[in-house]
Short mmCIF file of C-alpha atoms in Angstrom, two decimals:
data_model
loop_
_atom_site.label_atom_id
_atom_site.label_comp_id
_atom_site.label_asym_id
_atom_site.label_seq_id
_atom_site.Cartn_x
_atom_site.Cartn_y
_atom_site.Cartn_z
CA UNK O 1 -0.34 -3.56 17.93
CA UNK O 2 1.47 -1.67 15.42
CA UNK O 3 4.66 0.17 16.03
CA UNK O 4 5.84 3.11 13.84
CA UNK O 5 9.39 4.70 13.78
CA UNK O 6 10.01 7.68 11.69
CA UNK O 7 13.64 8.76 10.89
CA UNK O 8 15.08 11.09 8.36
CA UNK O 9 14.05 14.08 9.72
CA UNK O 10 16.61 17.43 9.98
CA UNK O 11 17.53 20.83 8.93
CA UNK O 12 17.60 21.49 5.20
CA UNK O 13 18.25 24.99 2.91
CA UNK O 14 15.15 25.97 0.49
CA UNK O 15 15.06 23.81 -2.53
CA UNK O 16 17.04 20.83 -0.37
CA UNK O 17 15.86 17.59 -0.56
CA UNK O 18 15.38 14.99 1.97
CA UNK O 19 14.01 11.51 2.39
CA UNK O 20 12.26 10.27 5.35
CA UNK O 21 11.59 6.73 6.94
CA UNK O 22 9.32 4.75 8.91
CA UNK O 23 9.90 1.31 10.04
CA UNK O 24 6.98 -0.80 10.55
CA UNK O 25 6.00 -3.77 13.24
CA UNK O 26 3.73 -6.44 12.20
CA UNK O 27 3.81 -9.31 10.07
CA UNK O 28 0.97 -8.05 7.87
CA UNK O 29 2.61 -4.32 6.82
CA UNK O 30 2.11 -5.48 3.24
CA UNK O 31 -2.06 -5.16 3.31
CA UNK O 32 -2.01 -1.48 5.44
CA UNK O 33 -2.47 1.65 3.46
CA UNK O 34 0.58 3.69 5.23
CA UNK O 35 0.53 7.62 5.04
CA UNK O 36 2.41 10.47 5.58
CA UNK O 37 1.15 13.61 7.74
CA UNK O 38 2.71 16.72 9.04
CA UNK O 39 1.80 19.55 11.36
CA UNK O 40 3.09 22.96 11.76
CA UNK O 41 3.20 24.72 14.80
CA UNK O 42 -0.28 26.55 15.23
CA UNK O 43 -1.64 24.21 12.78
CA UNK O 44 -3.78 21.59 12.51
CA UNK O 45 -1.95 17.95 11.67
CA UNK O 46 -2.73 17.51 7.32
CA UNK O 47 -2.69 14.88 4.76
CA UNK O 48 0.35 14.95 2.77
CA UNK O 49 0.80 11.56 0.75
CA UNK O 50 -0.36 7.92 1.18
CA UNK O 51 0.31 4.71 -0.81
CA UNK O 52 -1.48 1.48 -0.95
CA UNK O 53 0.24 -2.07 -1.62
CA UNK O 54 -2.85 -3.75 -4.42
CA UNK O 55 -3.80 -1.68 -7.47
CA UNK O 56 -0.53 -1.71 -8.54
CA UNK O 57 0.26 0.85 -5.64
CA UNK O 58 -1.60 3.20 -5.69
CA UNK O 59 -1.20 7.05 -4.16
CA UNK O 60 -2.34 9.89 -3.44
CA UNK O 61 -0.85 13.24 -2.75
CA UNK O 62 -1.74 16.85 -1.18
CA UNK O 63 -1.97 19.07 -3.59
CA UNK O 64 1.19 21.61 -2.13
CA UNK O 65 2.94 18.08 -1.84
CA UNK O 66 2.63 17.01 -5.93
CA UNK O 67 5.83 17.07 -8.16
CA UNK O 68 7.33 17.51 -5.31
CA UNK O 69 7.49 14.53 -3.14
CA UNK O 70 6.80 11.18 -3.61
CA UNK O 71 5.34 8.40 -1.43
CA UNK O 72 7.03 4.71 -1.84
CA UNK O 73 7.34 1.50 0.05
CA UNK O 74 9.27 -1.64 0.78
CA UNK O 75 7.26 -4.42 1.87
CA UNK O 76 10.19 -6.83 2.35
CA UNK O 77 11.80 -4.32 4.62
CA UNK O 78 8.86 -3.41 6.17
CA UNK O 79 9.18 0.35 5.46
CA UNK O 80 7.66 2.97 3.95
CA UNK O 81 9.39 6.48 2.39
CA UNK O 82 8.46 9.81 1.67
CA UNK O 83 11.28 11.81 -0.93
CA UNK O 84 11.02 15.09 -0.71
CA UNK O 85 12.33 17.26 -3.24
CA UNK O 86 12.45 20.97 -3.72
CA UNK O 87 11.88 22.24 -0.41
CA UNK O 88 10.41 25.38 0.99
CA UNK O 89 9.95 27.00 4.22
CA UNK O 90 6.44 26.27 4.11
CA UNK O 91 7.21 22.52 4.67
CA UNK O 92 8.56 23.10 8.00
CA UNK O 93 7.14 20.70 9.73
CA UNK O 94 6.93 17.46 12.13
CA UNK O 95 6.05 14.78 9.89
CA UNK O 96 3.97 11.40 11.16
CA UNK O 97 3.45 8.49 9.02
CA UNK O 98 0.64 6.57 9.88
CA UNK O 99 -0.83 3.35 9.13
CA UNK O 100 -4.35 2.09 8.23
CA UNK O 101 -4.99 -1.62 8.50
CA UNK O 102 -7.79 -1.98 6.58
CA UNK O 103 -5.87 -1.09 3.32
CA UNK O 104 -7.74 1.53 2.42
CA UNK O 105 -6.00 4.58 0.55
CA UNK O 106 -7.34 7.60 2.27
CA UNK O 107 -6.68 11.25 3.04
CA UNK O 108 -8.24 11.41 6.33
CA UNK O 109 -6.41 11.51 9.67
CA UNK O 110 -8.98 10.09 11.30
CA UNK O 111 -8.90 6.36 9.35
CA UNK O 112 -5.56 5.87 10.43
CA UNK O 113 -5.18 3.07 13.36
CA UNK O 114 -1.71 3.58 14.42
CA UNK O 115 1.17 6.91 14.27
CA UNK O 116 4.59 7.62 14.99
CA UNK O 117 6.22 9.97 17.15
CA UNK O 118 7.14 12.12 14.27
CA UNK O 119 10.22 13.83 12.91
CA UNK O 120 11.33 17.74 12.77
CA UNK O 121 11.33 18.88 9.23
CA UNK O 122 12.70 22.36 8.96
CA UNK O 123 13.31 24.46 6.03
CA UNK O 124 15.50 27.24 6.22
CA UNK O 125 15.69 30.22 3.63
#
């Protein structure tokens, strides 16, 4: 079992910045692929960024997402970050991360094994 905490999350002007967190259980956080997803109200939940621990870390990003934000982690600290930079309305959003325990470094929702409860994300004009 898995548990993931996101924290981070609040109410930010267009072109803010924020930086979200998610604290991971397990003693083997260092081999999942963890990812970031959000979902708007109305919307379905999407892919916004993921990162891998081998291949020298490998991620991947939405493209509405790149330049903007960037996907990181601490294996140490069991945690995993998403900086987000440049804001706009359009991000509003509750964001999940996720994890995948079979370390693979994918956009789909549906690979992921374990979520968090989420965090608001708005973005105000």
């Amino acid at each position: 079992q898995v548990q993931l905490v996101e924290s981070g999350g609040g109410l930010v002007q267009t072109g803010g910045s924020l930086r979200l967190s998610c604290a991971a259980s397990g003693r083997t956080f260092s081999t999942y692929a963890m990812g970031w997803f959000r979902q708007a109200p109305g919307k379905e939940r999407e892919f916004v960024a993921a990162i891998i621990s081998w291949s020298g870390g490998t991620t991947s990003y939405a493209d509405s997402v790149k330049g903007r934000f960037t996907i990181s982690r601490d294996n140490a600290k069991n945690t995993v970050y998403l900086q987000m930079n440049s804001l706009k309305p359009e991000d509003t959003a509750v964001y999940y991360c996720a994890a995948e325990l079979s370390g693979m470094l994918t956009k789909l929702k549906s690979r992921y094994d374990y979520w968090g409860q989420g965090t608001q994300v708005t973005v105000s004009l």
